[in-house]
Amino acid sequence: MTKVSVVIASYNHERFVRQAVESVLGQTFADIEVCITDDGSSDATADIISGIHDERILFKRFERNQGISAALNDAIRRSSGEFIAELNSDDYFLPDKIAIQVGVLDSKPD
Protein backbone atom coordinates (compact mmCIF):
# COMPACT_ATOMS: atom_id res chain seq x y z
CA MET A 1 0.00 0.00 0.00
CA THR A 2 1.19 3.48 -0.81
CA LYS A 3 1.63 5.74 2.21
CA VAL A 4 0.22 8.94 0.66
CA SER A 5 -2.14 9.46 -2.25
CA VAL A 6 -2.19 13.00 -3.56
CA VAL A 7 -5.50 13.67 -5.31
CA ILE A 8 -5.87 16.39 -7.90
CA ALA A 9 -9.00 17.45 -9.76
CA SER A 10 -8.10 19.59 -12.77
CA TYR A 11 -10.11 21.78 -15.09
CA ASN A 12 -8.70 24.24 -17.64
CA HIS A 13 -5.50 24.90 -15.69
CA GLU A 14 -2.97 24.47 -18.49
CA ARG A 15 -0.92 27.37 -17.11
CA PHE A 16 -0.52 25.79 -13.68
CA VAL A 17 -1.01 22.02 -13.77
CA ARG A 18 2.57 21.03 -14.68
CA GLN A 19 3.96 22.91 -11.68
CA ALA A 20 1.30 21.34 -9.44
CA VAL A 21 2.10 17.78 -10.52
CA GLU A 22 5.86 18.31 -10.51
CA SER A 23 5.67 19.74 -6.98
CA VAL A 24 4.24 16.40 -5.86
CA LEU A 25 6.73 14.30 -7.81
CA GLY A 26 9.57 16.34 -6.30
CA GLN A 27 8.62 15.72 -2.67
CA THR A 28 11.34 14.64 -0.24
CA PHE A 29 8.92 11.89 0.86
CA ALA A 30 8.89 9.28 -1.90
CA ASP A 31 6.11 6.79 -1.04
CA ILE A 32 3.38 8.60 -2.95
CA GLU A 33 0.99 8.20 -5.83
CA VAL A 34 -0.70 11.03 -7.72
CA CYS A 35 -4.34 10.40 -8.65
CA ILE A 36 -5.46 13.03 -11.14
CA THR A 37 -8.90 13.40 -12.69
CA ASP A 38 -9.30 15.98 -15.41
CA ASP A 39 -12.86 17.26 -15.49
CA GLY A 40 -13.24 17.52 -19.26
CA SER A 41 -10.90 20.47 -19.80
CA SER A 42 -11.25 22.29 -23.11
CA ASP A 43 -7.66 23.58 -23.03
CA ALA A 44 -4.36 21.62 -23.06
CA THR A 45 -4.56 20.53 -19.42
CA ALA A 46 -5.06 16.82 -20.21
CA ASP A 47 -2.25 16.85 -22.80
CA ILE A 48 0.14 18.42 -20.31
CA ILE A 49 -0.68 15.84 -17.65
CA SER A 50 -0.37 12.98 -20.16
CA GLY A 51 3.05 14.31 -21.13
CA ILE A 52 4.45 13.91 -17.61
CA HIS A 53 5.86 10.39 -17.52
CA ASP A 54 6.07 8.92 -14.04
CA GLU A 55 4.74 5.57 -12.89
CA ARG A 56 3.31 7.19 -9.76
CA ILE A 57 0.75 9.14 -11.81
CA LEU A 58 -2.72 7.62 -12.17
CA PHE A 59 -4.56 9.80 -14.69
CA LYS A 60 -8.15 9.74 -15.85
CA ARG A 61 -9.95 12.24 -18.05
CA PHE A 62 -13.70 12.84 -18.09
CA GLU A 63 -15.02 13.37 -21.61
CA ARG A 64 -17.34 16.13 -20.39
CA ASN A 65 -17.29 18.45 -17.42
CA GLN A 66 -19.02 16.94 -14.39
CA GLY A 67 -17.95 19.39 -11.69
CA ILE A 68 -15.21 19.59 -9.11
CA SER A 69 -16.90 17.22 -6.64
CA ALA A 70 -17.27 14.44 -9.21
CA ALA A 71 -13.66 14.81 -10.36
CA LEU A 72 -12.26 14.92 -6.84
CA ASN A 73 -14.38 11.97 -5.68
CA ASP A 74 -13.18 9.98 -8.69
CA ALA A 75 -9.54 10.66 -7.80
CA ILE A 76 -10.18 9.68 -4.18
CA ARG A 77 -11.92 6.42 -5.19
CA ARG A 78 -8.93 5.45 -7.32
CA SER A 79 -6.40 6.19 -4.57
CA SER A 80 -4.78 3.48 -2.46
CA GLY A 81 -2.81 5.44 0.11
CA GLU A 82 -3.02 5.22 3.86
CA PHE A 83 -3.29 9.01 3.87
CA ILE A 84 -4.85 11.33 1.28
CA ALA A 85 -3.59 14.83 0.50
CA GLU A 86 -5.57 17.13 -1.77
CA LEU A 87 -3.87 19.55 -4.13
CA ASN A 88 -5.67 22.03 -6.37
CA SER A 89 -4.39 21.93 -9.94
CA ASP A 90 -3.50 25.63 -9.80
CA ASP A 91 -1.44 25.31 -6.62
CA TYR A 92 1.74 23.50 -5.56
CA PHE A 93 3.38 21.84 -2.56
CA LEU A 94 6.66 22.94 -0.99
CA PRO A 95 9.23 20.10 -1.25
CA ASP A 96 8.95 18.80 2.33
CA LYS A 97 5.21 19.29 2.89
CA ILE A 98 4.29 15.61 2.78
CA ALA A 99 7.30 14.49 4.85
CA ILE A 100 6.38 16.95 7.60
CA GLN A 101 2.73 15.95 7.64
CA VAL A 102 3.42 12.20 7.58
CA GLY A 103 5.89 12.68 10.45
CA VAL A 104 3.22 14.37 12.54
CA LEU A 105 0.54 11.82 11.66
CA ASP A 106 2.84 8.87 12.37
CA SER A 107 3.97 10.31 15.69
CA LYS A 108 0.37 10.87 16.85
CA PRO A 109 -1.66 7.85 15.68
CA ASP A 110 -4.63 8.94 17.78
mmCIF file of C-alpha atoms in Angstrom:
data_model
loop_
_atom_site.group_PDB
_atom_site.id
_atom_site.type_symbol
_atom_site.label_atom_id
_atom_site.label_comp_id
_atom_site.label_asym_id
_atom_site.label_seq_id
_atom_site.Cartn_x
_atom_site.Cartn_y
_atom_site.Cartn_z
ATOM 1 C CA MET A 1 0.000 0.000 0.000
ATOM 2 C CA THR A 2 1.185 3.477 -0.807
ATOM 3 C CA LYS A 3 1.630 5.739 2.215
ATOM 4 C CA VAL A 4 0.217 8.937 0.662
ATOM 5 C CA SER A 5 -2.135 9.459 -2.253
ATOM 6 C CA VAL A 6 -2.191 12.999 -3.564
ATOM 7 C CA VAL A 7 -5.495 13.667 -5.305
ATOM 8 C CA ILE A 8 -5.874 16.391 -7.902
ATOM 9 C CA ALA A 9 -9.004 17.450 -9.762
ATOM 10 C CA SER A 10 -8.104 19.589 -12.768
ATOM 11 C CA TYR A 11 -10.114 21.778 -15.090
ATOM 12 C CA ASN A 12 -8.704 24.242 -17.637
ATOM 13 C CA HIS A 13 -5.500 24.895 -15.693
ATOM 14 C CA GLU A 14 -2.974 24.465 -18.495
ATOM 15 C CA ARG A 15 -0.922 27.368 -17.108
ATOM 16 C CA PHE A 16 -0.519 25.787 -13.684
ATOM 17 C CA VAL A 17 -1.009 22.020 -13.769
ATOM 18 C CA ARG A 18 2.574 21.032 -14.681
ATOM 19 C CA GLN A 19 3.958 22.912 -11.675
ATOM 20 C CA ALA A 20 1.302 21.339 -9.441
ATOM 21 C CA VAL A 21 2.097 17.781 -10.522
ATOM 22 C CA GLU A 22 5.861 18.309 -10.505
ATOM 23 C CA SER A 23 5.674 19.735 -6.979
ATOM 24 C CA VAL A 24 4.236 16.399 -5.860
ATOM 25 C CA LEU A 25 6.731 14.304 -7.806
ATOM 26 C CA GLY A 26 9.567 16.344 -6.298
ATOM 27 C CA GLN A 27 8.618 15.716 -2.672
ATOM 28 C CA THR A 28 11.339 14.642 -0.239
ATOM 29 C CA PHE A 29 8.920 11.889 0.858
ATOM 30 C CA ALA A 30 8.889 9.275 -1.900
ATOM 31 C CA ASP A 31 6.114 6.794 -1.036
ATOM 32 C CA ILE A 32 3.378 8.600 -2.954
ATOM 33 C CA GLU A 33 0.987 8.205 -5.830
ATOM 34 C CA VAL A 34 -0.697 11.030 -7.717
ATOM 35 C CA CYS A 35 -4.336 10.400 -8.651
ATOM 36 C CA ILE A 36 -5.462 13.032 -11.136
ATOM 37 C CA THR A 37 -8.899 13.395 -12.689
ATOM 38 C CA ASP A 38 -9.295 15.976 -15.408
ATOM 39 C CA ASP A 39 -12.856 17.255 -15.486
ATOM 40 C CA GLY A 40 -13.245 17.523 -19.259
ATOM 41 C CA SER A 41 -10.900 20.467 -19.796
ATOM 42 C CA SER A 42 -11.254 22.294 -23.106
ATOM 43 C CA ASP A 43 -7.664 23.579 -23.035
ATOM 44 C CA ALA A 44 -4.361 21.620 -23.065
ATOM 45 C CA THR A 45 -4.557 20.529 -19.417
ATOM 46 C CA ALA A 46 -5.056 16.823 -20.213
ATOM 47 C CA ASP A 47 -2.247 16.853 -22.796
ATOM 48 C CA ILE A 48 0.142 18.420 -20.313
ATOM 49 C CA ILE A 49 -0.677 15.840 -17.647
ATOM 50 C CA SER A 50 -0.373 12.979 -20.157
ATOM 51 C CA GLY A 51 3.047 14.308 -21.131
ATOM 52 C CA ILE A 52 4.448 13.913 -17.613
ATOM 53 C CA HIS A 53 5.857 10.390 -17.524
ATOM 54 C CA ASP A 54 6.066 8.924 -14.042
ATOM 55 C CA GLU A 55 4.744 5.569 -12.891
ATOM 56 C CA ARG A 56 3.311 7.190 -9.755
ATOM 57 C CA ILE A 57 0.746 9.143 -11.808
ATOM 58 C CA LEU A 58 -2.720 7.615 -12.174
ATOM 59 C CA PHE A 59 -4.559 9.797 -14.691
ATOM 60 C CA LYS A 60 -8.154 9.737 -15.848
ATOM 61 C CA ARG A 61 -9.952 12.243 -18.052
ATOM 62 C CA PHE A 62 -13.701 12.837 -18.088
ATOM 63 C CA GLU A 63 -15.022 13.370 -21.605
ATOM 64 C CA ARG A 64 -17.345 16.126 -20.390
ATOM 65 C CA ASN A 65 -17.292 18.451 -17.424
ATOM 66 C CA GLN A 66 -19.017 16.939 -14.386
ATOM 67 C CA GLY A 67 -17.954 19.395 -11.695
ATOM 68 C CA ILE A 68 -15.212 19.586 -9.109
ATOM 69 C CA SER A 69 -16.895 17.225 -6.642
ATOM 70 C CA ALA A 70 -17.269 14.441 -9.206
ATOM 71 C CA ALA A 71 -13.661 14.812 -10.360
ATOM 72 C CA LEU A 72 -12.258 14.919 -6.841
ATOM 73 C CA ASN A 73 -14.378 11.973 -5.682
ATOM 74 C CA ASP A 74 -13.183 9.979 -8.692
ATOM 75 C CA ALA A 75 -9.538 10.656 -7.803
ATOM 76 C CA ILE A 76 -10.179 9.683 -4.178
ATOM 77 C CA ARG A 77 -11.920 6.424 -5.188
ATOM 78 C CA ARG A 78 -8.925 5.450 -7.322
ATOM 79 C CA SER A 79 -6.400 6.194 -4.574
ATOM 80 C CA SER A 80 -4.782 3.480 -2.460
ATOM 81 C CA GLY A 81 -2.805 5.444 0.113
ATOM 82 C CA GLU A 82 -3.015 5.218 3.863
ATOM 83 C CA PHE A 83 -3.290 9.013 3.865
ATOM 84 C CA ILE A 84 -4.851 11.332 1.280
ATOM 85 C CA ALA A 85 -3.589 14.829 0.499
ATOM 86 C CA GLU A 86 -5.566 17.127 -1.773
ATOM 87 C CA LEU A 87 -3.873 19.546 -4.130
ATOM 88 C CA ASN A 88 -5.669 22.025 -6.374
ATOM 89 C CA SER A 89 -4.390 21.935 -9.941
ATOM 90 C CA ASP A 90 -3.504 25.632 -9.800
ATOM 91 C CA ASP A 91 -1.438 25.309 -6.622
ATOM 92 C CA TYR A 92 1.743 23.502 -5.558
ATOM 93 C CA PHE A 93 3.385 21.839 -2.563
ATOM 94 C CA LEU A 94 6.658 22.937 -0.993
ATOM 95 C CA PRO A 95 9.228 20.100 -1.253
ATOM 96 C CA ASP A 96 8.953 18.796 2.326
ATOM 97 C CA LYS A 97 5.213 19.293 2.892
ATOM 98 C CA ILE A 98 4.286 15.611 2.781
ATOM 99 C CA ALA A 99 7.296 14.493 4.850
ATOM 100 C CA ILE A 100 6.379 16.946 7.605
ATOM 101 C CA GLN A 101 2.727 15.954 7.638
ATOM 102 C CA VAL A 102 3.424 12.203 7.581
ATOM 103 C CA GLY A 103 5.894 12.681 10.447
ATOM 104 C CA VAL A 104 3.221 14.374 12.544
ATOM 105 C CA LEU A 105 0.542 11.824 11.656
ATOM 106 C CA ASP A 106 2.842 8.870 12.368
ATOM 107 C CA SER A 107 3.974 10.311 15.689
ATOM 108 C CA LYS A 108 0.366 10.866 16.852
ATOM 109 C CA PRO A 109 -1.656 7.855 15.682
ATOM 110 C CA ASP A 110 -4.631 8.935 17.776
#
